[in-house]
PDB file of C-alpha atoms in Angstrom:
ATOM      1  CA  MET A   1      30.280   6.903  10.928  1.00  0.00           C
ATOM      2  CA  ASN A   2      32.820   5.841   8.662  1.00  0.00           C
ATOM      3  CA  ARG A   3      33.906   9.719   8.094  1.00  0.00           C
ATOM      4  CA  LEU A   4      33.965  10.171  11.598  1.00  0.00           C
ATOM      5  CA  GLY A   5      35.882   7.193  12.723  1.00  0.00           C
ATOM      6  CA  MET A   6      32.789   5.458  14.677  1.00  0.00           C
ATOM      7  CA  ILE A   7      32.717   1.654  14.273  1.00  0.00           C
ATOM      8  CA  VAL A   8      29.932   0.482  12.477  1.00  0.00           C
ATOM      9  CA  ASP A   9      27.755  -2.536  15.008  1.00  0.00           C
ATOM     10  CA  LEU A  10      25.251  -5.348  13.194  1.00  0.00           C
ATOM     11  CA  SER A  11      24.729  -6.997  16.300  1.00  0.00           C
ATOM     12  CA  HIS A  12      20.970  -5.731  17.039  1.00  0.00           C
ATOM     13  CA  THR A  13      20.509  -5.344  12.989  1.00  0.00           C
ATOM     14  CA  SER A  14      18.254  -7.900  10.621  1.00  0.00           C
ATOM     15  CA  ASP A  15      19.679  -9.500   8.556  1.00  0.00           C
ATOM     16  CA  GLN A  16      18.751  -6.874   5.676  1.00  0.00           C
ATOM     17  CA  THR A  17      19.775  -4.333   7.625  1.00  0.00           C
ATOM     18  CA  ALA A  18      22.850  -5.418   8.303  1.00  0.00           C
ATOM     19  CA  LEU A  19      23.589  -6.298   4.523  1.00  0.00           C
ATOM     20  CA  GLN A  20      23.007  -2.892   3.435  1.00  0.00           C
ATOM     21  CA  ALA A  21      25.294  -1.756   5.955  1.00  0.00           C
ATOM     22  CA  MET A  22      27.444  -4.357   4.951  1.00  0.00           C
ATOM     23  CA  THR A  23      26.752  -2.902   1.332  1.00  0.00           C
ATOM     24  CA  ALA A  24      27.001   1.222   2.502  1.00  0.00           C
ATOM     25  CA  SER A  25      30.112   1.065   4.394  1.00  0.00           C
ATOM     26  CA  ARG A  26      33.864   1.479   3.056  1.00  0.00           C
ATOM     27  CA  ALA A  27      35.225   1.024   6.728  1.00  0.00           C
ATOM     28  CA  PRO A  28      35.483  -2.502   8.130  1.00  0.00           C
ATOM     29  CA  VAL A  29      32.482  -3.686  10.080  1.00  0.00           C
ATOM     30  CA  PHE A  30      31.484  -5.773  12.742  1.00  0.00           C
ATOM     31  CA  TRP A  31      28.606  -7.678  15.627  1.00  0.00           C
ATOM     32  CA  SER A  32      30.040  -6.977  18.909  1.00  0.00           C
ATOM     33  CA  HIS A  33      28.603  -9.798  20.320  1.00  0.00           C
ATOM     34  CA  SER A  34      26.444 -11.808  18.461  1.00  0.00           C
ATOM     35  CA  SER A  35      26.729 -16.142  17.183  1.00  0.00           C
ATOM     36  CA  SER A  36      26.713 -18.221  14.703  1.00  0.00           C
ATOM     37  CA  ARG A  37      22.991 -19.404  13.673  1.00  0.00           C
ATOM     38  CA  ALA A  38      23.882 -22.129  11.945  1.00  0.00           C
ATOM     39  CA  VAL A  39      24.913 -23.534  15.122  1.00  0.00           C
ATOM     40  CA  TRP A  40      21.723 -22.063  17.082  1.00  0.00           C
ATOM     41  CA  ASN A  41      19.032 -21.020  15.209  1.00  0.00           C
ATOM     42  CA  VAL A  42      18.009 -17.079  16.835  1.00  0.00           C
ATOM     43  CA  SER A  43      17.768 -13.938  15.259  1.00  0.00           C
ATOM     44  CA  ARG A  44      20.625 -12.261  16.710  1.00  0.00           C
ATOM     45  CA  ASN A  45      23.179 -15.084  15.745  1.00  0.00           C
ATOM     46  CA  VAL A  46      24.475 -14.080  11.841  1.00  0.00           C
ATOM     47  CA  PRO A  47      23.548 -16.170   9.385  1.00  0.00           C
ATOM     48  CA  ASN A  48      26.361 -17.718   6.825  1.00  0.00           C
ATOM     49  CA  GLU A  49      24.266 -16.351   4.238  1.00  0.00           C
ATOM     50  CA  ILE A  50      26.068 -13.297   5.754  1.00  0.00           C
ATOM     51  CA  LEU A  51      29.548 -13.993   7.313  1.00  0.00           C
ATOM     52  CA  SER A  52      30.046 -15.434   3.490  1.00  0.00           C
ATOM     53  CA  ARG A  53      30.401 -12.154   2.595  1.00  0.00           C
ATOM     54  CA  ILE A  54      32.809 -10.801   5.815  1.00  0.00           C
ATOM     55  CA  GLY A  55      36.711 -10.695   4.030  1.00  0.00           C
ATOM     56  CA  LEU A  56      39.173  -8.612   2.582  1.00  0.00           C
ATOM     57  CA  GLY A  57      38.263 -10.262  -1.461  1.00  0.00           C
ATOM     58  CA  PRO A  58      36.166  -8.200  -4.425  1.00  0.00           C
ATOM     59  CA  ASP A  59      32.142  -7.801  -2.875  1.00  0.00           C
ATOM     60  CA  LYS A  60      32.853  -8.839   0.978  1.00  0.00           C
ATOM     61  CA  ARG A  61      33.464  -6.113   3.314  1.00  0.00           C
ATOM     62  CA  ASP A  62      36.362  -6.609   6.480  1.00  0.00           C
ATOM     63  CA  GLY A  63      35.017  -7.446   9.500  1.00  0.00           C
ATOM     64  CA  VAL A  64      34.614  -9.496  13.077  1.00  0.00           C
ATOM     65  CA  VAL A  65      31.571 -11.253  14.231  1.00  0.00           C
ATOM     66  CA  MET A  66      32.551 -11.518  17.793  1.00  0.00           C
ATOM     67  CA  VAL A  67      31.268 -14.975  19.957  1.00  0.00           C
ATOM     68  CA  ASN A  68      28.538 -14.179  21.801  1.00  0.00           C
ATOM     69  CA  PHE A  69      29.198 -16.449  25.747  1.00  0.00           C
ATOM     70  CA  ALA A  70      24.893 -15.625  26.651  1.00  0.00           C
ATOM     71  CA  PRO A  71      23.534 -19.690  26.912  1.00  0.00           C
ATOM     72  CA  TYR A  72      20.192 -18.517  25.382  1.00  0.00           C
ATOM     73  CA  PHE A  73      22.670 -17.440  22.084  1.00  0.00           C
ATOM     74  CA  VAL A  74      24.309 -20.851  22.108  1.00  0.00           C
ATOM     75  CA  ALA A  75      22.072 -23.611  22.656  1.00  0.00           C
ATOM     76  CA  ALA A  76      18.438 -24.455  23.419  1.00  0.00           C
ATOM     77  CA  GLU A  77      18.028 -23.552  27.559  1.00  0.00           C
ATOM     78  CA  GLY A  78      19.920 -25.722  29.890  1.00  0.00           C
ATOM     79  CA  GLU A  79      22.432 -26.888  26.816  1.00  0.00           C
ATOM     80  CA  ALA A  80      25.482 -24.584  26.305  1.00  0.00           C
ATOM     81  CA  THR A  81      28.484 -25.786  26.870  1.00  0.00           C
ATOM     82  CA  VAL A  82      32.037 -24.051  26.514  1.00  0.00           C
ATOM     83  CA  GLU A  83      31.947 -26.486  23.107  1.00  0.00           C
ATOM     84  CA  LYS A  84      28.860 -25.334  21.798  1.00  0.00           C
ATOM     85  CA  VAL A  85      30.324 -21.609  22.067  1.00  0.00           C
ATOM     86  CA  ALA A  86      34.029 -23.203  20.805  1.00  0.00           C
ATOM     87  CA  ASN A  87      31.065 -24.459  17.563  1.00  0.00           C
ATOM     88  CA  HIS A  88      29.667 -20.993  17.030  1.00  0.00           C
ATOM     89  CA  VAL A  89      33.356 -19.721  16.574  1.00  0.00           C
ATOM     90  CA  GLU A  90      34.806 -21.996  14.244  1.00  0.00           C
ATOM     91  CA  MET A  91      31.165 -21.842  11.952  1.00  0.00           C
ATOM     92  CA  ILE A  92      32.169 -18.033  11.837  1.00  0.00           C
ATOM     93  CA  ALA A  93      36.069 -18.918  11.067  1.00  0.00           C
ATOM     94  CA  LYS A  94      34.822 -21.642   8.441  1.00  0.00           C
ATOM     95  CA  VAL A  95      32.685 -19.481   6.583  1.00  0.00           C
ATOM     96  CA  ALA A  96      33.935 -16.064   6.974  1.00  0.00           C
ATOM     97  CA  GLY A  97      37.692 -17.096   7.753  1.00  0.00           C
ATOM     98  CA  LYS A  98      39.982 -16.882  11.620  1.00  0.00           C
ATOM     99  CA  LYS A  99      40.435 -13.033  10.511  1.00  0.00           C
ATOM    100  CA  HIS A 100      36.749 -12.402  11.447  1.00  0.00           C
ATOM    101  CA  VAL A 101      35.872 -14.003  15.160  1.00  0.00           C
ATOM    102  CA  GLY A 102      36.527 -12.671  17.964  1.00  0.00           C
ATOM    103  CA  ILE A 103      35.157 -12.792  21.612  1.00  0.00           C
ATOM    104  CA  GLY A 104      32.209 -10.828  22.162  1.00  0.00           C
ATOM    105  CA  SER A 105      31.145 -11.787  25.402  1.00  0.00           C
ATOM    106  CA  ASP A 106      28.181 -10.615  26.319  1.00  0.00           C
ATOM    107  CA  PHE A 107      29.474 -10.458  29.923  1.00  0.00           C
ATOM    108  CA  ASP A 108      27.693  -7.484  31.117  1.00  0.00           C
ATOM    109  CA  GLY A 109      24.412  -8.238  29.896  1.00  0.00           C
ATOM    110  CA  ILE A 110      24.081 -12.503  30.427  1.00  0.00           C
ATOM    111  CA  GLU A 111      23.461 -13.289  34.289  1.00  0.00           C
ATOM    112  CA  SER A 112      25.274 -16.979  33.400  1.00  0.00           C
ATOM    113  CA  THR A 113      27.713 -18.626  30.925  1.00  0.00           C
ATOM    114  CA  PRO A 114      27.657 -21.722  29.116  1.00  0.00           C
ATOM    115  CA  ALA A 115      28.856 -24.837  31.084  1.00  0.00           C
ATOM    116  CA  GLY A 116      33.071 -25.248  31.147  1.00  0.00           C
ATOM    117  CA  LEU A 117      33.712 -21.554  29.521  1.00  0.00           C
ATOM    118  CA  GLU A 118      36.309 -21.340  32.090  1.00  0.00           C
ATOM    119  CA  ASP A 119      38.231 -23.858  29.535  1.00  0.00           C
ATOM    120  CA  PHE A 120      39.102 -22.548  26.867  1.00  0.00           C
ATOM    121  CA  ALA A 121      41.214 -24.746  25.270  1.00  0.00           C
ATOM    122  CA  ILE A 122      39.737 -26.463  23.447  1.00  0.00           C
ATOM    123  CA  LEU A 123      40.301 -25.059  20.637  1.00  0.00           C
ATOM    124  CA  ILE A 124      43.900 -25.788  20.714  1.00  0.00           C
ATOM    125  CA  LYS A 125      42.748 -29.965  21.134  1.00  0.00           C
ATOM    126  CA  ARG A 126      40.976 -28.783  17.718  1.00  0.00           C
ATOM    127  CA  GLY A 127      43.706 -27.657  16.288  1.00  0.00           C
ATOM    128  CA  TRP A 128      43.342 -23.773  16.256  1.00  0.00           C
ATOM    129  CA  LYS A 129      47.130 -21.998  16.790  1.00  0.00           C
ATOM    130  CA  ILE A 130      48.646 -19.026  18.780  1.00  0.00           C
ATOM    131  CA  GLU A 131      48.272 -17.026  15.829  1.00  0.00           C
ATOM    132  CA  ASP A 132      44.705 -17.696  15.663  1.00  0.00           C
ATOM    133  CA  LEU A 133      43.872 -17.462  19.350  1.00  0.00           C
ATOM    134  CA  SER A 134      45.613 -14.317  18.643  1.00  0.00           C
ATOM    135  CA  GLY A 135      43.253 -12.765  16.660  1.00  0.00           C
ATOM    136  CA  LEU A 136      40.233 -14.824  19.108  1.00  0.00           C
ATOM    137  CA  ALA A 137      41.242 -13.092  21.453  1.00  0.00           C
ATOM    138  CA  GLY A 138      41.663  -9.480  20.008  1.00  0.00           C
ATOM    139  CA  GLY A 139      44.291  -9.005  17.744  1.00  0.00           C
ATOM    140  CA  ASN A 140      40.715  -8.951  14.790  1.00  0.00           C
ATOM    141  CA  PHE A 141      39.214  -6.873  15.903  1.00  0.00           C
ATOM    142  CA  LEU A 142      42.305  -4.327  16.997  1.00  0.00           C
ATOM    143  CA  ARG A 143      42.876  -5.206  13.173  1.00  0.00           C
ATOM    144  CA  VAL A 144      39.439  -4.196  12.576  1.00  0.00           C
ATOM    145  CA  PHE A 145      38.919  -1.005  14.176  1.00  0.00           C
ATOM    146  CA  GLU A 146      42.396   0.472  12.781  1.00  0.00           C
ATOM    147  CA  GLY A 147      40.728  -0.271   9.006  1.00  0.00           C
ATOM    148  CA  VAL A 148      37.480   1.975   9.912  1.00  0.00           C
ATOM    149  CA  GLU A 149      40.213   4.393  11.719  1.00  0.00           C
ATOM    150  CA  ARG A 150      42.031   4.617   8.132  1.00  0.00           C
ATOM    151  CA  VAL A 151      39.044   5.044   6.179  1.00  0.00           C
ATOM    152  CA  ALA A 152      38.281   8.013   8.723  1.00  0.00           C
ATOM    153  CA  ARG A 153      41.640   9.440   7.959  1.00  0.00           C
ATOM    154  CA  ASP A 154      41.900   8.753   3.884  1.00  0.00           C
ATOM    155  CA  MET A 155      37.766  10.657   3.819  1.00  0.00           C
ATOM    156  CA  ARG A 156      39.381  13.555   5.599  1.00  0.00           C
ATOM    157  CA  ALA A 157      42.136  14.027   3.292  1.00  0.00           C
ATOM    158  CA  GLU A 158      39.348  13.853   0.105  1.00  0.00           C
ATOM    159  CA  GLY A 159      37.551  16.018   1.987  1.00  0.00           C
ATOM    160  CA  ALA A 160      34.246  14.283   2.716  1.00  0.00           C
ATOM    161  CA  LYS A 161      31.898  16.550   4.581  1.00  0.00           C
ATOM    162  CA  PRO A 162      28.741  15.040   6.371  1.00  0.00           C
ATOM    163  CA  SER A 163      25.651  13.383   4.773  1.00  0.00           C
ATOM    164  CA  MET A 164      23.163  16.048   4.954  1.00  0.00           C
ATOM    165  CA  MET A 165      19.909  13.449   4.010  1.00  0.00           C
ATOM    166  CA  LEU A 166      17.236  13.747   6.613  1.00  0.00           C
ATOM    167  CA  TYR A 167      13.751  11.802   6.521  1.00  0.00           C
ATOM    168  CA  SER A 168      11.036  13.876   5.034  1.00  0.00           C
ATOM    169  CA  LYS A 169       8.168  12.591   6.729  1.00  0.00           C
ATOM    170  CA  ARG A 170       9.557  14.058  10.644  1.00  0.00           C
ATOM    171  CA  PRO A 171       7.976  16.897  11.087  1.00  0.00           C
ATOM    172  CA  ASP A 172      10.599  17.707  14.389  1.00  0.00           C
ATOM    173  CA  LEU A 173      13.440  18.239  11.858  1.00  0.00           C
ATOM    174  CA  PRO A 174      14.030  21.965  10.779  1.00  0.00           C
ATOM    175  CA  VAL A 175      14.489  21.434   7.024  1.00  0.00           C
ATOM    176  CA  GLU A 176      11.894  23.664   4.943  1.00  0.00           C
ATOM    177  CA  ARG A 177       9.388  20.626   3.638  1.00  0.00           C
ATOM    178  CA  PRO A 178       6.854  22.485   0.998  1.00  0.00           C
ATOM    179  CA  GLU A 179       4.494  19.941   2.410  1.00  0.00           C
ATOM    180  CA  MET A 180       4.246  21.568   6.258  1.00  0.00           C
ATOM    181  CA  ARG A 181       3.935  24.840   5.069  1.00  0.00           C
ATOM    182  CA  ASP A 182      -0.485  25.631   4.741  1.00  0.00           C
ATOM    183  CA  LEU A 183      -0.419  23.245   8.475  1.00  0.00           C
TER     184      LEU A 183
END
C-alpha cells in the first residue's frame, strides 16, 4: 500500500492489527472515523496506548485520528453532545498532539448526531487557536496524505517491488504448493 500511495485506514482494525500496521508502514496512517477510547470505552475508539505511538519522534508513526460523530462512539445512549465530542478531540490532542487529530464525522453512516454539534465553537472557548482548528478541520489530514504520497515517490525511486508474500493455506491463490500436488 505504501508503494502505491494508498493511505492505511485503521478505523475498523483491532488494536493489535493497528500496532502491527503502524510498525510495518513507512508512511503515515490514519483512523478515518474513530474517537478516544479513554473518553468512551468502545472497541472501535483508539486507546491511549496507540495514541501515544502517533507522532513524529522515534518509535512513533505520523498519523491522524479523525473523530467520529456517531453518538454510540461518543457517549452512552442519549448522552452524546458537542461537549463530549470536544472531549474526544482534546483527549486525542493531549495524548498524540493537536497535529494528529481531525474530524472524520461518519456523516454517511449515521442517522443522528450529538446534540449541539452545529456549534463547534466550544474548542475556541477551550483555548484552541486558529492554527489548531485549521489542522483539525483538514490540515492535519492533508499533511498525513502528503506524507503518504512522499513515501510512495521514495519507494518508486528506490525501485521497491510489490510484496509477493502469499498466504499458504489458500487454495484459490495461483501458487504451486507441494502439499496440494497429490490431491
